Amino acid sequence: MVEFGLKLEDNKVADWADKYIDYERLKLYIKKAKKAAEAYEALKKRRPELAAEVKAAYDAGIPYSLASGRNSATASAVSLSKAADEADEGEKEQGLELQQTKQKRSGAGPPVESISVGKEELVPLVDKAKKYEKAKPSEAERQKYGSTGSFMSLTPISSALDLTALVRQDSNVSNLIGRMTGGIFGQGNYANKLTQALKIIDENLDLFANNLDEELEKVTSFHAEKLDELEKRLEVLVESVGSNYDVISRPKPNGEEGVSTFLKLKDAVHRRVTNIMSRPSADAGSTKAGVGHLPSKSFDSDEEIVPKSSDMEYILRESDSIKRALTDLHRSTMLLNNYAVMNFTGFIKIIKKHDKSFKSRKGRFKNFMTKAESIEGELSEQLGNRMEKLFADWFCDGNIREARAKMLPKRGDGLQMDWSQLRLGYRLGMCAVLTLWVCWDCIWGSFHDQNISIGGRTAFPVFRACGGLLLVHWFWGFSVFVWQRYRINYIYLFDFNPRIVDTPMLIFNDVVDETLVFLLLMLLYYKSGAHEMPDLIPPGCYPLILVVYTVKCLIFPLRTRGPLWVAIWEVITAPLTSPKFFHTYVADVFTSMVKVFQDIVWAACYVLSGDFWFSENENNDIDPHQWQHEFWYKNVLIPLVCLFPLWIRFNQCLRRYMDTKKRFPNLANATKYAMSQTVTLFGAFHPIYLLHSHETKHHKYVVSKDDINVFQEFWMGLFIASSLYSFSWDVLMDWGLGRPEFSFLGPRLMFPNKFYYYGVMAADLVLRFMWVQSLIPPQSGASFELPSYLTAITMALELLRRTLWGFFRLEHEHRHNTEGFRRVDFVPLHFATGHQHKYKQQKEHVGFHVLAEVFVISAFVIGISFLSIMAAQRATARVGEL
């Protein structure tokens, strides 16, 4: 899990960077105090009784005195401890006993004059701490014995261990403890070290408390100042427009027919626009009428204005200006809301860190957050809602949901493109050309030349597996682009490290390169198998090269792939680790990759068995891959692959129930995956799903038609129930939609068009049935098994459905902490705030380098084309001679 400090840095507005909570400094105070506390606990274990006495004296504000004689020092310490415990109860007899004990003791050390507990001192020692100031050493004695030691300490400062310096310099607590507890120090120094540790703890915690108040004052003052500024700017904008400015919308494309819906202004706003927003004439003799020259007639209720075309063009410009001004204000308000949310969250987290590190002081800042209510984000959110209401009234016919969706997106936030746009563009063009070439040769060639299509080649599952992973990469790039475009803070929700996150541009550049390699190897494999190119290597080596390249892309670069594999391991070990939101997202994606995992298993067996060395038999008389018909593969491995993703997600739901003790939604969600597993198990293992007799070495099943119909009706009912359950869960729980009071949508939407939601819901209903169908293992013999030529299509459609699901799933999680994965419900909107991501630290593609790359590749393609034409002409000439 990424630390909050990184999230704070990622969401900081660059211009306000020094106005945020100094989270790292506050955390440093806690860290120093915690190290000193660990050192104190290590010392305490050596001599617990003496440590308790030193602690009692320190809490009372009394310097702990220790004579050089061991017995007398112990007696004095015991007497002090008893006096501190029993003086609060008002027992005067104990004071007399203490005085007698001090008179009877003997030893080499001087009398303990710094401790005076007699008849006149029978009051709690904490209240009388000031009376012991006279027992403090003089300046000369401090220099000799140490300012932090007790008055009677006989260990000079030159030989005493400075704990403060150790805590600052030594980051290894075990080394610190070893250096502090070495045998070269005496008994007096041991008490000094305990006192020094306690002092460091208190000093750092006091600094923490003081700085916490200062940081809160800084944040609240800045927030109030910016909020007041935004409110005043909004008032100026509203005053300039007028409160009766009803609707401003663009005219219809066909011209004058849209004038009636173009502008509706009442008399009051007509006068305001005339007086305040009139444009200056270009020159004194200009005859063009501006807004100030509109007909000055009074208007009744709904009488329409038909302005001149020049007036309409001007008002359109003014309308766009108002829209931009209001959108910019809304953006600033949302940034201020992010500022409040991040600081409020920071105060909560740092206080929880303090309470967790020092449980004995828990509750010290119990009432602190009441002073931080002003930065909870409610005030800035209310101001933003007011702006959304104005935008809706002015530009969206009063539709607030549409206004919210239109005001959030803004071009330019992290989506700017440099010369890499050209680089990406021409590589996409190369991908398009290769795709058409593959389709032409692999599909048209099978009909025209009677060759086997690419889908009929024995190693096609290898390409299908790598193609499935490639599609996942493509869809991830689209997901990041959409989330970033519509302010969904996926970095915050997924607990990503913002220093290594990739932009959509980098993701698309990587995936385009991978696609080029994939298409090129597929084309070479097909051409080699069809004997249309020299057999330099066996055709099966091209799939092998693709597998090696895919493995390389899955491992490198380690900086980004390493955290991914750590997350995947945590997903796989779901019952043993508590899942985070990103873990559940990955597990859900895994459930949509069942077909991909099946092909990955096939590809692994293909490579490990060495089948890539054998030439393909086009007559298909002998199956070169006998292992795929073995019991361990067909009846054990493949069914387990079908069930494993569902089993992972099922275990995550159960673990969430154990962690939160909430039956809903955890057990209800687990039921959904249990039903899907049941569909898979019945479809894979029940013997009566076959339409023909099924023989094994020991049994023969002859299935009647009636039994088949009964089973198929049962299985179909289970199939439909599981699909509808999954679809309902998607809409109601994962997306937060389907509410009748909001037209079967949700209360707050982040995407601009409501038809996006309706379209995705309809697609999800259809594709959910295809997903459950895909859970049936291949080559199972079931009558409802999908044909092999449709596997690639259904696999791509399911990955597309999961991508669409992810758009709305993160939108809902951004708005609501649906399953309690976060301690704080607030999530800042995603803005380009000036933080330094990995991609901002990289050099941009210089235009010269990109153009040079384009030139070299273009020259290479032209040269290859020229040589191909020359070879074809020579071959044609030879055929003519024969």
PDB file of C-alpha atoms in Angstrom, residues 2 11 61 82 94 101 164 204 215 230 251 256 271 304 421 436 504 526 559 593 691 798 860 881:
ATOM      1  CA  VAL A   2       1.404   3.380  -1.017  1.00  0.00           C
ATOM      2  CA  ASN A  11      -2.350  15.652  -5.573  1.00  0.00           C
ATOM      3  CA  GLY A  61       9.355  16.170  37.706  1.00  0.00           C
ATOM      4  CA  LYS A  82       6.750   4.234  47.902  1.00  0.00           C
ATOM      5  CA  GLN A  94       4.667   6.743  55.235  1.00  0.00           C
ATOM      6  CA  THR A 101      14.869   5.005  56.467  1.00  0.00           C
ATOM      7  CA  THR A 164      19.667  12.595  21.453  1.00  0.00           C
ATOM      8  CA  ASN A 204       9.396  15.271  20.127  1.00  0.00           C
ATOM      9  CA  GLU A 215      -0.198  23.388  10.443  1.00  0.00           C
ATOM     10  CA  LEU A 230     -13.767  32.341  -5.201  1.00  0.00           C
ATOM     11  CA  PRO A 251     -28.400  27.678 -32.648  1.00  0.00           C
ATOM     12  CA  GLU A 256     -32.304  30.604 -38.615  1.00  0.00           C
ATOM     13  CA  ARG A 271     -30.941  45.790 -19.916  1.00  0.00           C
ATOM     14  CA  GLU A 304     -39.066  35.475 -28.494  1.00  0.00           C
ATOM     15  CA  GLN A 421       1.936  12.151 -31.067  1.00  0.00           C
ATOM     16  CA  LEU A 436      -5.140  -5.497 -43.293  1.00  0.00           C
ATOM     17  CA  PRO A 504      -1.987   6.995 -21.613  1.00  0.00           C
ATOM     18  CA  TYR A 526       1.166 -17.980 -41.803  1.00  0.00           C
ATOM     19  CA  ARG A 559      10.207  -0.750 -11.923  1.00  0.00           C
ATOM     20  CA  MET A 593      -9.656 -13.729 -18.709  1.00  0.00           C
ATOM     21  CA  LEU A 691     -25.693 -35.724 -26.691  1.00  0.00           C
ATOM     22  CA  GLU A 798     -15.592 -10.155 -22.686  1.00  0.00           C
ATOM     23  CA  PHE A 860      13.187   0.653 -45.261  1.00  0.00           C
ATOM     24  CA  GLU A 881      10.137 -18.311 -70.739  1.00  0.00           C
TER      25      GLU A 881
END
